[in-house]
JSON list of C-alpha atoms in Angstrom, two decimals:
[
{"chain": "A", "resi": 1, "resn": "UNK", "atom": "CA", "xyz": [-17.46, 17.03, 27.81]},
{"chain": "A", "resi": 2, "resn": "UNK", "atom": "CA", "xyz": [-14.64, 16.03, 25.12]},
{"chain": "A", "resi": 3, "resn": "UNK", "atom": "CA", "xyz": [-14.78, 12.52, 23.34]},
{"chain": "A", "resi": 4, "resn": "UNK", "atom": "CA", "xyz": [-12.27, 11.84, 21.15]},
{"chain": "A", "resi": 5, "resn": "UNK", "atom": "CA", "xyz": [-10.78, 8.77, 19.88]},
{"chain": "A", "resi": 6, "resn": "UNK", "atom": "CA", "xyz": [-7.11, 8.20, 21.00]},
{"chain": "A", "resi": 7, "resn": "UNK", "atom": "CA", "xyz": [-4.51, 7.32, 18.07]},
{"chain": "A", "resi": 8, "resn": "UNK", "atom": "CA", "xyz": [-3.16, 3.44, 18.63]},
{"chain": "A", "resi": 9, "resn": "UNK", "atom": "CA", "xyz": [-0.18, 4.28, 21.25]},
{"chain": "A", "resi": 10, "resn": "UNK", "atom": "CA", "xyz": [-2.42, 6.85, 22.76]},
{"chain": "A", "resi": 11, "resn": "UNK", "atom": "CA", "xyz": [-3.25, 6.67, 26.56]},
{"chain": "A", "resi": 12, "resn": "UNK", "atom": "CA", "xyz": [-5.52, 9.38, 28.17]},
{"chain": "A", "resi": 13, "resn": "UNK", "atom": "CA", "xyz": [-5.70, 8.40, 32.48]},
{"chain": "A", "resi": 14, "resn": "UNK", "atom": "CA", "xyz": [-8.27, 10.44, 34.19]},
{"chain": "A", "resi": 15, "resn": "UNK", "atom": "CA", "xyz": [-10.36, 10.43, 37.46]},
{"chain": "A", "resi": 16, "resn": "UNK", "atom": "CA", "xyz": [-7.90, 9.26, 40.15]},
{"chain": "A", "resi": 17, "resn": "UNK", "atom": "CA", "xyz": [-8.88, 9.82, 43.89]},
{"chain": "A", "resi": 18, "resn": "UNK", "atom": "CA", "xyz": [-6.66, 9.03, 46.75]},
{"chain": "A", "resi": 19, "resn": "UNK", "atom": "CA", "xyz": [-9.03, 7.98, 49.78]},
{"chain": "A", "resi": 20, "resn": "UNK", "atom": "CA", "xyz": [-8.11, 10.99, 52.36]},
{"chain": "A", "resi": 21, "resn": "UNK", "atom": "CA", "xyz": [-6.27, 8.23, 55.04]},
{"chain": "A", "resi": 22, "resn": "UNK", "atom": "CA", "xyz": [-3.87, 7.47, 52.05]},
{"chain": "A", "resi": 23, "resn": "UNK", "atom": "CA", "xyz": [-2.93, 11.14, 50.66]},
{"chain": "A", "resi": 24, "resn": "UNK", "atom": "CA", "xyz": [0.48, 12.73, 51.43]},
{"chain": "A", "resi": 25, "resn": "UNK", "atom": "CA", "xyz": [1.90, 9.18, 51.01]},
{"chain": "A", "resi": 26, "resn": "UNK", "atom": "CA", "xyz": [3.15, 9.00, 47.67]},
{"chain": "A", "resi": 27, "resn": "UNK", "atom": "CA", "xyz": [0.44, 6.64, 46.28]},
{"chain": "A", "resi": 28, "resn": "UNK", "atom": "CA", "xyz": [-0.73, 8.55, 43.21]},
{"chain": "A", "resi": 29, "resn": "UNK", "atom": "CA", "xyz": [2.65, 9.19, 42.00]},
{"chain": "A", "resi": 30, "resn": "UNK", "atom": "CA", "xyz": [3.90, 5.67, 42.44]},
{"chain": "A", "resi": 31, "resn": "UNK", "atom": "CA", "xyz": [0.18, 3.72, 40.69]},
{"chain": "A", "resi": 32, "resn": "UNK", "atom": "CA", "xyz": [1.15, 6.58, 38.13]},
{"chain": "A", "resi": 33, "resn": "UNK", "atom": "CA", "xyz": [4.48, 5.36, 37.59]},
{"chain": "A", "resi": 34, "resn": "UNK", "atom": "CA", "xyz": [2.93, 1.54, 37.46]},
{"chain": "A", "resi": 35, "resn": "UNK", "atom": "CA", "xyz": [0.57, 2.45, 35.02]},
{"chain": "A", "resi": 36, "resn": "UNK", "atom": "CA", "xyz": [3.72, 3.67, 32.19]},
{"chain": "A", "resi": 37, "resn": "UNK", "atom": "CA", "xyz": [5.74, 0.58, 32.95]},
{"chain": "A", "resi": 38, "resn": "UNK", "atom": "CA", "xyz": [2.88, -2.00, 32.96]},
{"chain": "A", "resi": 39, "resn": "UNK", "atom": "CA", "xyz": [2.34, -0.33, 29.56]},
{"chain": "A", "resi": 40, "resn": "UNK", "atom": "CA", "xyz": [5.09, -0.61, 27.40]},
{"chain": "A", "resi": 41, "resn": "UNK", "atom": "CA", "xyz": [3.40, -0.52, 23.87]},
{"chain": "A", "resi": 42, "resn": "UNK", "atom": "CA", "xyz": [2.61, 2.58, 24.86]},
{"chain": "A", "resi": 43, "resn": "UNK", "atom": "CA", "xyz": [4.28, 6.29, 22.62]},
{"chain": "A", "resi": 44, "resn": "UNK", "atom": "CA", "xyz": [2.44, 8.91, 24.85]},
{"chain": "A", "resi": 45, "resn": "UNK", "atom": "CA", "xyz": [0.34, 9.37, 28.66]},
{"chain": "A", "resi": 46, "resn": "UNK", "atom": "CA", "xyz": [-2.25, 12.45, 28.74]},
{"chain": "A", "resi": 47, "resn": "UNK", "atom": "CA", "xyz": [-3.78, 13.58, 31.43]},
{"chain": "A", "resi": 48, "resn": "UNK", "atom": "CA", "xyz": [-4.87, 16.55, 33.03]},
{"chain": "A", "resi": 49, "resn": "UNK", "atom": "CA", "xyz": [-6.53, 17.69, 36.02]},
{"chain": "A", "resi": 50, "resn": "UNK", "atom": "CA", "xyz": [-8.58, 20.59, 37.40]},
{"chain": "A", "resi": 51, "resn": "UNK", "atom": "CA", "xyz": [-6.17, 24.01, 37.86]},
{"chain": "A", "resi": 52, "resn": "UNK", "atom": "CA", "xyz": [-7.64, 24.52, 41.62]},
{"chain": "A", "resi": 53, "resn": "UNK", "atom": "CA", "xyz": [-6.04, 21.08, 42.83]},
{"chain": "A", "resi": 54, "resn": "UNK", "atom": "CA", "xyz": [-2.47, 21.23, 43.52]},
{"chain": "A", "resi": 55, "resn": "UNK", "atom": "CA", "xyz": [-2.29, 17.98, 44.96]},
{"chain": "A", "resi": 56, "resn": "UNK", "atom": "CA", "xyz": [-3.33, 16.38, 41.59]},
{"chain": "A", "resi": 57, "resn": "UNK", "atom": "CA", "xyz": [-0.97, 18.82, 39.84]},
{"chain": "A", "resi": 58, "resn": "UNK", "atom": "CA", "xyz": [2.09, 17.76, 43.07]},
{"chain": "A", "resi": 59, "resn": "UNK", "atom": "CA", "xyz": [1.47, 13.81, 42.25]},
{"chain": "A", "resi": 60, "resn": "UNK", "atom": "CA", "xyz": [1.20, 14.09, 38.32]},
{"chain": "A", "resi": 61, "resn": "UNK", "atom": "CA", "xyz": [4.85, 16.21, 37.56]},
{"chain": "A", "resi": 62, "resn": "UNK", "atom": "CA", "xyz": [5.89, 13.66, 40.91]},
{"chain": "A", "resi": 63, "resn": "UNK", "atom": "CA", "xyz": [5.50, 10.74, 38.91]},
{"chain": "A", "resi": 64, "resn": "UNK", "atom": "CA", "xyz": [7.99, 12.31, 35.83]},
{"chain": "A", "resi": 65, "resn": "UNK", "atom": "CA", "xyz": [5.37, 14.10, 34.01]},
{"chain": "A", "resi": 66, "resn": "UNK", "atom": "CA", "xyz": [5.84, 17.25, 31.91]},
{"chain": "A", "resi": 67, "resn": "UNK", "atom": "CA", "xyz": [2.93, 20.01, 32.03]},
{"chain": "A", "resi": 68, "resn": "UNK", "atom": "CA", "xyz": [2.37, 21.16, 28.17]},
{"chain": "A", "resi": 69, "resn": "UNK", "atom": "CA", "xyz": [0.14, 23.43, 28.72]},
{"chain": "A", "resi": 70, "resn": "UNK", "atom": "CA", "xyz": [-3.59, 24.76, 30.27]},
{"chain": "A", "resi": 71, "resn": "UNK", "atom": "CA", "xyz": [-7.13, 24.06, 28.33]},
{"chain": "A", "resi": 72, "resn": "UNK", "atom": "CA", "xyz": [-9.61, 26.78, 28.43]},
{"chain": "A", "resi": 73, "resn": "UNK", "atom": "CA", "xyz": [-13.40, 26.88, 27.60]},
{"chain": "A", "resi": 74, "resn": "UNK", "atom": "CA", "xyz": [-14.04, 29.84, 25.16]},
{"chain": "A", "resi": 75, "resn": "UNK", "atom": "CA", "xyz": [-17.40, 31.96, 25.56]},
{"chain": "A", "resi": 76, "resn": "UNK", "atom": "CA", "xyz": [-18.31, 30.32, 22.62]},
{"chain": "A", "resi": 77, "resn": "UNK", "atom": "CA", "xyz": [-18.11, 26.71, 23.86]},
{"chain": "A", "resi": 78, "resn": "UNK", "atom": "CA", "xyz": [-15.29, 25.80, 22.37]},
{"chain": "A", "resi": 79, "resn": "UNK", "atom": "CA", "xyz": [-11.52, 25.06, 24.04]},
{"chain": "A", "resi": 80, "resn": "UNK", "atom": "CA", "xyz": [-8.39, 26.08, 23.42]},
{"chain": "A", "resi": 81, "resn": "UNK", "atom": "CA", "xyz": [-4.89, 25.13, 24.88]},
{"chain": "A", "resi": 82, "resn": "UNK", "atom": "CA", "xyz": [-2.26, 27.58, 25.94]},
{"chain": "A", "resi": 83, "resn": "UNK", "atom": "CA", "xyz": [1.13, 26.33, 25.99]},
{"chain": "A", "resi": 84, "resn": "UNK", "atom": "CA", "xyz": [3.24, 26.15, 28.87]},
{"chain": "A", "resi": 85, "resn": "UNK", "atom": "CA", "xyz": [5.82, 23.86, 27.90]},
{"chain": "A", "resi": 86, "resn": "UNK", "atom": "CA", "xyz": [7.35, 22.88, 25.10]},
{"chain": "A", "resi": 87, "resn": "UNK", "atom": "CA", "xyz": [5.79, 24.26, 22.03]},
{"chain": "A", "resi": 88, "resn": "UNK", "atom": "CA", "xyz": [5.72, 20.97, 19.90]},
{"chain": "A", "resi": 89, "resn": "UNK", "atom": "CA", "xyz": [4.49, 19.09, 22.82]},
{"chain": "A", "resi": 90, "resn": "UNK", "atom": "CA", "xyz": [1.28, 21.18, 23.00]},
{"chain": "A", "resi": 91, "resn": "UNK", "atom": "CA", "xyz": [0.38, 20.99, 19.54]},
{"chain": "A", "resi": 92, "resn": "UNK", "atom": "CA", "xyz": [0.21, 17.59, 19.69]},
{"chain": "A", "resi": 93, "resn": "UNK", "atom": "CA", "xyz": [-1.91, 17.24, 22.11]},
{"chain": "A", "resi": 94, "resn": "UNK", "atom": "CA", "xyz": [-4.24, 20.56, 20.50]},
{"chain": "A", "resi": 95, "resn": "UNK", "atom": "CA", "xyz": [-4.20, 18.38, 17.70]},
{"chain": "A", "resi": 96, "resn": "UNK", "atom": "CA", "xyz": [-5.36, 15.01, 19.48]},
{"chain": "A", "resi": 97, "resn": "UNK", "atom": "CA", "xyz": [-8.07, 16.79, 21.18]},
{"chain": "A", "resi": 98, "resn": "UNK", "atom": "CA", "xyz": [-9.07, 18.92, 18.60]},
{"chain": "A", "resi": 99, "resn": "UNK", "atom": "CA", "xyz": [-8.63, 22.66, 20.20]},
{"chain": "A", "resi": 100, "resn": "UNK", "atom": "CA", "xyz": [-7.23, 25.16, 19.51]},
{"chain": "A", "resi": 101, "resn": "UNK", "atom": "CA", "xyz": [-3.49, 26.35, 20.27]},
{"chain": "A", "resi": 102, "resn": "UNK", "atom": "CA", "xyz": [-3.16, 29.89, 21.43]},
{"chain": "A", "resi": 103, "resn": "UNK", "atom": "CA", "xyz": [-0.60, 31.90, 20.19]}
]
């Protein structure tokens, strides 16, 4: 339910699925790496995964991406980002997506 325009140079990757017969073969991390190589004009890539999706988290990390935070829905319907990586990157993500940054 979040819609945000991205500034020039930013890319957001989402909604990847590896069909069951190809899982565990390293397809997802190699695809992500290929996307990065194919976009030399990109300054920054953003992506996310559901908290319980361990396989996706593992593939993202294997592709060389770093976790910067966990996004939580607040009782009022808004969102907040809790930093779990470099604070400066978490602040940039919170600003980009228009969400709060928890201390």
